[in-house]
Coordinates of C-alpha atoms and ligand atoms in Angstrom, one line a residue:
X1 CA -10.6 95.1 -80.5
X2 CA -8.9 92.8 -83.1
X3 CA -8.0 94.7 -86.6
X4 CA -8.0 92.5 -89.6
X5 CA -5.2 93.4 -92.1
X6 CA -7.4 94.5 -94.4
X7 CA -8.1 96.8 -91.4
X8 CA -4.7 97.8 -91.1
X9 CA -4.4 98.7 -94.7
X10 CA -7.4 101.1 -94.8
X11 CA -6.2 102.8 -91.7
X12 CA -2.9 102.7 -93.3
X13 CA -4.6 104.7 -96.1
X14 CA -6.5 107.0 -94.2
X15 CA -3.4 107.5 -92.1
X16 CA -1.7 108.8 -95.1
X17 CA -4.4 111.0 -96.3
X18 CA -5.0 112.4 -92.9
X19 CA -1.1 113.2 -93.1
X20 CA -1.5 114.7 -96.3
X21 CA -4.3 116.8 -94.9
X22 CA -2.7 118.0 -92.1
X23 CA 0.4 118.8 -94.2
X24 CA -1.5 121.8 -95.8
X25 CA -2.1 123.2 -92.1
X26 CA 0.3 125.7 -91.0
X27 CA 1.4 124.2 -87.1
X28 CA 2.1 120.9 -89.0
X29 CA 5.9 120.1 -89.2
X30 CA 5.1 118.7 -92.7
X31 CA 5.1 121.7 -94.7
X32 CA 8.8 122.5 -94.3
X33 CA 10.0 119.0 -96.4
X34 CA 9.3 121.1 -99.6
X35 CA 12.9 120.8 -102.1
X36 CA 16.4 122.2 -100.6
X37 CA 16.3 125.8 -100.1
X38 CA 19.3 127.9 -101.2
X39 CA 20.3 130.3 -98.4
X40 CA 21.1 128.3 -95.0
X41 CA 20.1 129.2 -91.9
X42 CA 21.2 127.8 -88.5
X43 CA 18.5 125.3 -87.4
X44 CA 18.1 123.3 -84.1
X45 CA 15.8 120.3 -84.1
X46 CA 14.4 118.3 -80.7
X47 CA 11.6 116.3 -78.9
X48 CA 9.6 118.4 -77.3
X49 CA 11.4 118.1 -73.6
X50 CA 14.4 120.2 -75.1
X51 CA 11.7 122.9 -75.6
X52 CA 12.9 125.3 -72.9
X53 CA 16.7 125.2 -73.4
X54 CA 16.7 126.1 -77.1
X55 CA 16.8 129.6 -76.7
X56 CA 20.6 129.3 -75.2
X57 CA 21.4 126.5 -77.4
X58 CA 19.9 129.0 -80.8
X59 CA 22.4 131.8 -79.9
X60 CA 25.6 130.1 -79.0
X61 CA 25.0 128.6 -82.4
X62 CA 23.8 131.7 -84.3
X63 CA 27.0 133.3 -82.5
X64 CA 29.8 130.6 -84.0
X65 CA 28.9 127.2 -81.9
X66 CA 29.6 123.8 -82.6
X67 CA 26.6 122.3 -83.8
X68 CA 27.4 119.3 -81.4
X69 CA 28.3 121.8 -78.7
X70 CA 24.8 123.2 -79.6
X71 CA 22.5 119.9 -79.4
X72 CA 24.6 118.9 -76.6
X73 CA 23.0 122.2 -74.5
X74 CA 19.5 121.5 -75.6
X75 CA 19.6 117.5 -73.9
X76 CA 21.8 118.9 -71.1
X77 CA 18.6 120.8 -69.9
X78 CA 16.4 117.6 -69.0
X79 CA 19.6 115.3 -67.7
X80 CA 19.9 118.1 -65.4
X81 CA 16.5 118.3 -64.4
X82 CA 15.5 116.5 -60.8
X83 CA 12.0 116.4 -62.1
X84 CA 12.9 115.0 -65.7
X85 CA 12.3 111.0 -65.0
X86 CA 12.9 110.2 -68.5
X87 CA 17.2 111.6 -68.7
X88 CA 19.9 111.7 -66.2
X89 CA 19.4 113.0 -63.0
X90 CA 16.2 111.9 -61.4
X91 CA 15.7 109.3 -64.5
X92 CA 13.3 106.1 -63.3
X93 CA 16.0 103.2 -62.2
X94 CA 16.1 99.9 -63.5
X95 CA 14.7 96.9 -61.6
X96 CA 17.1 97.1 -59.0
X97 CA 16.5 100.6 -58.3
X98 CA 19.8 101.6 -59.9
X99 CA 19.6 104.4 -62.8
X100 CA 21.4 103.5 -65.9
X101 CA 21.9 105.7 -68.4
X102 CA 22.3 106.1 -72.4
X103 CA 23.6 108.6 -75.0
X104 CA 25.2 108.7 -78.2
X105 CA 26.6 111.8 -80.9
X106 CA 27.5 112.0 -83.9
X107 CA 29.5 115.0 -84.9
X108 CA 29.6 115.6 -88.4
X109 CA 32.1 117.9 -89.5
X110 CA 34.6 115.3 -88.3
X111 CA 32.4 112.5 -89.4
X112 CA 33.0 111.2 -85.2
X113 CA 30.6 109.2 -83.2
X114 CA 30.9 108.4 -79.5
X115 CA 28.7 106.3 -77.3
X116 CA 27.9 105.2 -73.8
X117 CA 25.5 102.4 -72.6
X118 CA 24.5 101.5 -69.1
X119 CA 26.5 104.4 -67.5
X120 CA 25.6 104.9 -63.1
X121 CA 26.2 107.6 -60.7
X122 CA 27.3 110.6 -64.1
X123 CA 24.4 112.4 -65.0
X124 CA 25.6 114.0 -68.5
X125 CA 26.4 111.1 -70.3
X126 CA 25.6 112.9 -73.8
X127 CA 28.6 115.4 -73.0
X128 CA 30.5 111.8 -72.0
X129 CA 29.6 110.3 -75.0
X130 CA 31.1 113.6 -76.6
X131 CA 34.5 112.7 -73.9
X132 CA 34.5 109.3 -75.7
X133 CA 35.1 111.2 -79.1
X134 CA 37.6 113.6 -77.9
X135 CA 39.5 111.5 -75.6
X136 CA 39.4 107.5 -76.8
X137 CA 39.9 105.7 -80.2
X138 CA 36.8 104.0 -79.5
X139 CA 33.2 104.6 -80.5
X140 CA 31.4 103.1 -77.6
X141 CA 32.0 102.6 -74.0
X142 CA 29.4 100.7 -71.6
X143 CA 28.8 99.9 -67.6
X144 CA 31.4 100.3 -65.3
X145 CA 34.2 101.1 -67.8
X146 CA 32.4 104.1 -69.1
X147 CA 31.8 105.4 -65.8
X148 CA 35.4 104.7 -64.6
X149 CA 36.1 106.9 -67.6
X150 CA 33.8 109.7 -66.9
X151 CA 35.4 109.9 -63.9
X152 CA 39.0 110.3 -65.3
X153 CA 37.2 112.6 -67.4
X154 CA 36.2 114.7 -64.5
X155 CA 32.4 113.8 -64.4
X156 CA 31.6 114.1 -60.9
X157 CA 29.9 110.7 -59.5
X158 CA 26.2 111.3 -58.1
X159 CA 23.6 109.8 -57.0
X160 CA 21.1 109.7 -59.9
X161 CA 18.1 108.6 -57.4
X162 CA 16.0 111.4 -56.8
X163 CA 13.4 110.4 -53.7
X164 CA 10.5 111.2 -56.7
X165 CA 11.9 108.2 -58.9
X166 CA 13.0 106.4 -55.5
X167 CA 9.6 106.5 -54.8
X168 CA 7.9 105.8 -57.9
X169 CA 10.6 102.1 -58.2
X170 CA 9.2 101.3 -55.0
X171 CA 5.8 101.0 -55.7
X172 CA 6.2 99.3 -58.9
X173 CA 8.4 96.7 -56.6
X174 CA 5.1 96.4 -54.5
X175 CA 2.9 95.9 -57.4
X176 CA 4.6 95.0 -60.1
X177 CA 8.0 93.7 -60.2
X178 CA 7.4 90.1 -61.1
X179 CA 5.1 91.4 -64.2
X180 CA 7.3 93.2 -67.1
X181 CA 10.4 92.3 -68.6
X182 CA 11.0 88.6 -68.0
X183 CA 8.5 87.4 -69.8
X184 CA 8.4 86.8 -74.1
X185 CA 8.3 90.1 -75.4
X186 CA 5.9 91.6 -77.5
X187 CA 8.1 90.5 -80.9
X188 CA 8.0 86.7 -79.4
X189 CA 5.7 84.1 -80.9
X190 CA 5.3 83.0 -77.5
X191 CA 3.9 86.6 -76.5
X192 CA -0.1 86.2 -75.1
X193 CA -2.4 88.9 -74.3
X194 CA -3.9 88.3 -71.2
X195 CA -7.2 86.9 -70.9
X196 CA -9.9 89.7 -69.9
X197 CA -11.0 87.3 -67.3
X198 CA -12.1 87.7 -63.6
X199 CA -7.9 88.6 -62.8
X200 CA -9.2 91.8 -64.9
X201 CA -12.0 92.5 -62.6
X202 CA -10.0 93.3 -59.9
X203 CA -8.0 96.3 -61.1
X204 CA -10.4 98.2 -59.3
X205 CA -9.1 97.0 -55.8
X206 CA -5.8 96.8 -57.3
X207 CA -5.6 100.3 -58.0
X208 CA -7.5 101.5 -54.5
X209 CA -4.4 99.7 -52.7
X210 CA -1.8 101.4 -55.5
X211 CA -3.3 104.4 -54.4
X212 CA -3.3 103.8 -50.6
X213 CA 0.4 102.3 -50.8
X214 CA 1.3 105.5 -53.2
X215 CA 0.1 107.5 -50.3
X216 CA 2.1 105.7 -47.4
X217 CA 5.1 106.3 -49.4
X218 CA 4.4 110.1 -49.7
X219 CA 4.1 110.7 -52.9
X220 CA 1.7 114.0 -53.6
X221 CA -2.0 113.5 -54.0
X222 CA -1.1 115.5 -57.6
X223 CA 1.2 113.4 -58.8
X224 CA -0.2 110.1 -57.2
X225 CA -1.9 108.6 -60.5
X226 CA 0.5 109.7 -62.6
X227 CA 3.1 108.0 -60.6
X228 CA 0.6 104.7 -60.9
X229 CA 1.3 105.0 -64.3
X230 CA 4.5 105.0 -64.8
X231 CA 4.2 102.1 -62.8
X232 CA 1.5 100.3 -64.7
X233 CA 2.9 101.5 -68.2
X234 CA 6.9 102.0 -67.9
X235 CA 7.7 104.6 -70.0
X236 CA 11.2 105.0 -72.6
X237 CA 11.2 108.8 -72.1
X238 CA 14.1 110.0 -74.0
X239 CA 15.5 113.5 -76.2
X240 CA 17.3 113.6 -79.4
X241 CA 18.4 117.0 -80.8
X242 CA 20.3 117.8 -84.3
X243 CA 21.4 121.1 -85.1
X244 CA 22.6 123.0 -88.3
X245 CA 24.7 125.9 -88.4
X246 CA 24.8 128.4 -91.3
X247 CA 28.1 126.7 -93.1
X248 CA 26.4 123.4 -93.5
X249 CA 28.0 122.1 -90.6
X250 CA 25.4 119.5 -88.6
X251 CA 25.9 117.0 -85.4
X252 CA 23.3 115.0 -83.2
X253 CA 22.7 113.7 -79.9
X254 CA 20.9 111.6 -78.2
X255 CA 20.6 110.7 -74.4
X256 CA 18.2 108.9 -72.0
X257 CA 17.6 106.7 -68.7
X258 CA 16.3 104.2 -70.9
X259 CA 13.0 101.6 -70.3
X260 CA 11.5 102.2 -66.7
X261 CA 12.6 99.4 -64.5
X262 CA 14.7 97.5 -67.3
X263 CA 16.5 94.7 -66.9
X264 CA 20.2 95.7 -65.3
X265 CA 22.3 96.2 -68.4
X266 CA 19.8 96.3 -71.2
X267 CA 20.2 99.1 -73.6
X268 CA 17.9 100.9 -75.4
X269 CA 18.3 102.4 -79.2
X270 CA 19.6 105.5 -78.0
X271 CA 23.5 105.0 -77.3
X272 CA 23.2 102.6 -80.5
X273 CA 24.9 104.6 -83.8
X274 CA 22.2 104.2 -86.4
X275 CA 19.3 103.4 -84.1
X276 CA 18.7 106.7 -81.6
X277 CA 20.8 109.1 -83.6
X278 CA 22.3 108.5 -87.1
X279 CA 24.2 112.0 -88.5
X280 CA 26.1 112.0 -92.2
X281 CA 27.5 115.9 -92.6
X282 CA 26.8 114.8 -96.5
X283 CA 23.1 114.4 -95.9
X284 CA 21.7 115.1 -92.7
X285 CA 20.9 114.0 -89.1
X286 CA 18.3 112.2 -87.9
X287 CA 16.7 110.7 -84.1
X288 CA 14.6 108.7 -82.3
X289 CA 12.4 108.3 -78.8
X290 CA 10.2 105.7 -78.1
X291 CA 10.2 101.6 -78.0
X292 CA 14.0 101.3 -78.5
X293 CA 14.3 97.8 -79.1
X294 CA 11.7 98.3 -81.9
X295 CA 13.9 101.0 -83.6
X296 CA 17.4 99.1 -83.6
X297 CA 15.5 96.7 -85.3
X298 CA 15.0 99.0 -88.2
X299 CA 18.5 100.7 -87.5
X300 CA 15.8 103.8 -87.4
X301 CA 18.0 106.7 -87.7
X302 CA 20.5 105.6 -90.2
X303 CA 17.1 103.9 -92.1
X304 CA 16.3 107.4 -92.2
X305 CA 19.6 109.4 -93.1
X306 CA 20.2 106.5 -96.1
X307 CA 16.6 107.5 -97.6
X308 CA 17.5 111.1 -97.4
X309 CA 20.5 110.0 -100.0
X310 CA 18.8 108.5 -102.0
X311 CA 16.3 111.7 -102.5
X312 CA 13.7 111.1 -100.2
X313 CA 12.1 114.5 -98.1
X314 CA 12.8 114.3 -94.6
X315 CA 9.2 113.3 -93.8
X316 CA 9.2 110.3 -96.3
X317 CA 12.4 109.3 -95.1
X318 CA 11.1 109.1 -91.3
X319 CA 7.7 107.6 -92.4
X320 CA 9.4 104.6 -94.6
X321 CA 11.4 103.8 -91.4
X322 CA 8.0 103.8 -89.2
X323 CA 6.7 101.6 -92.3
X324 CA 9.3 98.9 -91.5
X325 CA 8.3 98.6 -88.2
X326 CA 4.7 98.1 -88.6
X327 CA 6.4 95.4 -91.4
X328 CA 8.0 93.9 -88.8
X329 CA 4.6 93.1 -87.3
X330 CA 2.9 91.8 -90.5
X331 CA 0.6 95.0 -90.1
X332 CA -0.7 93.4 -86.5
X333 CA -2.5 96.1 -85.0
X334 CA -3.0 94.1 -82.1
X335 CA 0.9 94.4 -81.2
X336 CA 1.7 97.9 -82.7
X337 CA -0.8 99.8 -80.8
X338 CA 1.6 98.4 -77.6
X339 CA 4.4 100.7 -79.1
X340 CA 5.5 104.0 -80.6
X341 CA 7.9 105.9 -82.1
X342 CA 8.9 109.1 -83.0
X343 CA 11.4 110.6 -85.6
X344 CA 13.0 113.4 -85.9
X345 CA 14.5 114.6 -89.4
X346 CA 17.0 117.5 -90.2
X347 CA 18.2 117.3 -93.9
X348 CA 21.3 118.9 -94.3
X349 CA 19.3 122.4 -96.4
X350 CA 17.3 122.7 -93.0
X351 CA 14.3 121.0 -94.2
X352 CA 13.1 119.3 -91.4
X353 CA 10.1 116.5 -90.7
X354 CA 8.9 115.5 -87.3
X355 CA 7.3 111.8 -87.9
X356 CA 5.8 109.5 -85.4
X357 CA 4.0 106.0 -85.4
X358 CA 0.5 107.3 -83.5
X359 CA -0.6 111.1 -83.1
X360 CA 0.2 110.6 -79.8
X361 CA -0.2 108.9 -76.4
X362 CA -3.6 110.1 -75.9
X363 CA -6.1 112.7 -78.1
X364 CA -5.1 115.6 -75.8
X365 CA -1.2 115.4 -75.9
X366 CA 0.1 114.6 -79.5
X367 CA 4.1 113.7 -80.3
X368 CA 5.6 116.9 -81.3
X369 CA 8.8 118.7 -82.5
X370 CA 10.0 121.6 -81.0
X371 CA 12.1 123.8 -83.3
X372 CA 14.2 126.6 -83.2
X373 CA 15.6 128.7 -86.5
X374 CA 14.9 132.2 -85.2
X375 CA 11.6 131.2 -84.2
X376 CA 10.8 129.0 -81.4
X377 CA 8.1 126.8 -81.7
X378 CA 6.3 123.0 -81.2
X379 CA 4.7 121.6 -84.4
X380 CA 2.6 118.0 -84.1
X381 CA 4.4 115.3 -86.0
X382 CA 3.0 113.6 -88.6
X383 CA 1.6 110.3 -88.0
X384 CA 1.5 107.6 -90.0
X385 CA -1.1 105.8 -88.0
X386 CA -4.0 107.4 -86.8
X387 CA -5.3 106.8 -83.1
X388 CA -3.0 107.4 -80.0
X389 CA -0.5 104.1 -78.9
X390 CA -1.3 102.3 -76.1
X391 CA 0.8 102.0 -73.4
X392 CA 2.6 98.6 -72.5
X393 CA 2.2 95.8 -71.2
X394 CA -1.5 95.2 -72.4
X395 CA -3.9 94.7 -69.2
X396 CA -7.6 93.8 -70.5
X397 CA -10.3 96.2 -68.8
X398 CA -8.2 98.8 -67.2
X399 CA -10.2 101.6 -65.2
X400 CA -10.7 104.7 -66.7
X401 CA -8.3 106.5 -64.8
X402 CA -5.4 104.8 -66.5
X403 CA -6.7 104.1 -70.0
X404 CA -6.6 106.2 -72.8
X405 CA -9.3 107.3 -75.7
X406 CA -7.3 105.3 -78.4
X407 CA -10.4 104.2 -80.8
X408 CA -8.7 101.3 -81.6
X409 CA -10.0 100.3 -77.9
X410 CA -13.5 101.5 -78.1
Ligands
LIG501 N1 14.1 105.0 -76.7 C1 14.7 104.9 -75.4 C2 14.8 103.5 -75.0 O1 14.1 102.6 -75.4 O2 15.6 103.2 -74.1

């Protein structure tokens, strides 16, 4: 379905007001961009993968923690996680089947920043992008001279393959590999949708032998179709996390495996300074996940942290960086349903926002925030487009058991 601009700028409206609905609702992360409160309390901030490691991360910050020591525990969880294929270990590989990694940090108490890009074989490339701080005059390190460095760091090498993400590369090789990043990229002039034409009619064969080949390769009936779509749709799983501690003292991180099945060497937003994780100990931290190339464009985190200073609340600050990239689009809903983004916001008082382009990627599993600041807890971001994103690359009539309920496709 096409959407005019004038389209775009109702649901741009309605977007808002629905925001500003939801704001008055209690779960909504929202309500706590109300003006700087007086007494500070320590405050972690996340995507919602971090969920399970801030308990550890809230007390050795509560009991005297750096706050980059702090955020660094939270994203340590996933990139140690097998079964995490969005960070570190077990992250899905690029096109050659090798996993390349991502992280940056700000701390900023010392108003340092360190950075890696493209890093193999070390899984905790946030803690080396903390190494990079402590142990270089540089800011950012990439490929095989940031892993050499690891190494002299003491980073054991590993293999980052697990079989689950071995598995997973090799039937996107089967099916796909000649289909995704090569060609003009959504942002191009060039860029077509496809035709839905008769190719279209045979997804249903296409994903029957998916299926059958999924099966050969042994990966479990369970997991089978979601494995098909991280095939079909390659995914930019990522986690930020900022933390505040009760002197004012705030840091952020940011770490990922980057684009599924990437080009060898391309980097994302999140080892960018600015783009995945921008932190000012004047003003406040902020980070991204999602389309990366689509938030260096808008320098997304610093976009944000800059807006903060000039007196916006954390949740206008993330939404007039979301605005800039629907801007960059003209408003063509056509292309911005093909991405997403989410911010999230910690302003140096604790007032936090978590923001994202669509609710979600489909109406039963909305972006959210996960939060810790005595209280542990998930909040849905705010979106300032209403619908859920579509995955890409477009495909015209895709089977049920890959599409999702966005009613911008009904
Ligand atoms: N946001 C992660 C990436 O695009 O690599």
């Amino acid at each position: 379905m096409s959407i005019t601009r004038r389209g775009f700028l109702s649901t741009a409206v309605a977007a808002s007001v629905a925001a500003g609905l939801e704001g008055q609702e209690n779960t909504d992360a929202s309500r706590h961009v109300e003006p700087m409160r007086a007494a500070r309390r320590p405050i972690i901030i996340c995507a919602n993968n971090g969920y399970n490691y801030l308990d550890d991360a809230f007390s050795f910050l509560k009991n005297g923690g750096d706050t980059l020591d702090a955020a660094i525990r939270v994203v340590k969880g996933p990139e140690d996680d097998p079964n995490d294929d969005s960070v570190g270990l077990g992250g899905l590989p690029n096109e050659e089947g090798v996993v390349e990694l991502d992280a940056c940090c700000m701390h900023g108490p010392t108003r340092r920043a360190g950075s890696v890009g493209g890093v193999r074989n070390i899984k905790n490339v946030a803690l080396v992008s903390k190494a990079v701080i402590e142990h270089t005059g540089h800011v950012m390190l990439v490929g095989e001279g940031a892993e050499r460095f690891a190494v002299a760091m003491g980073f054991p090498r590993e293999n980052l393959l697990t079989e689950r993400s071995r598995k997973i590369w090799l039937l996107w090789k089967q099916f796909h590999s000649t289909d995704d990043w090569w060609g003009p990229g959504l942002a191009s002039p060039q860029f077509q949708f496809p035709d839905a034409g008769p190719r279209s009619e045979l997804w249903e064969e296409r994903l029957r032998r998916m299926e059958e080949h999924a099966a050969k390769l042994g990966i479990e009936p369970e997991f089978r179709m979601a494995a098909i779509r991280r095939v079909v749709f390659p995914p930019t799983g990522t986690i930020h996390c900022s933390a505040l501690n009760e002197k004012g003292e705030i840091s952020g991180c940011t770490t990922t495996s980057g684009l599924a099945f990437k080009l060898p060497g391309r980097c994302g937003d999140s080892p960018v300074i600015g783009a995945g994780c921008y932190t000012d100990q004047d003003v406040g931290s902020a980070g991204a996940t999602g389309s990366g190339e689509e938030n260096i464009k808008v320098a997304g985190a610093h976009t944000i942290v800059e807006n903060m200073r000039r007196g916006m609340s954390p949740q206008e600050a993330g939404m007039d960086a979301l605005k800039r990239i629907v801007r960059n689009y003209n408003g063509d809903m056509n292309k911005l349903r093909f991405m997403d983004m989410t911010y999230y916001v910690l302003r140096k008082d604790g007032a936090y926002a978590g923001v994202s382009l669509w609710d979600g990627y489909s109406p039963t599993s909305p972006h959210k925030i996960a939060i810790h600041d005595g209280t542990k807890r998930s909040e849905k971001t705010v979106a300032l487009l209403k619908g859920v994103s579509q995955e890409f690359p477009p495909f015209p009539n895709i089977p049920k058991e890959l599409s999702q309920d966005s009613e911008y496709l009904k």
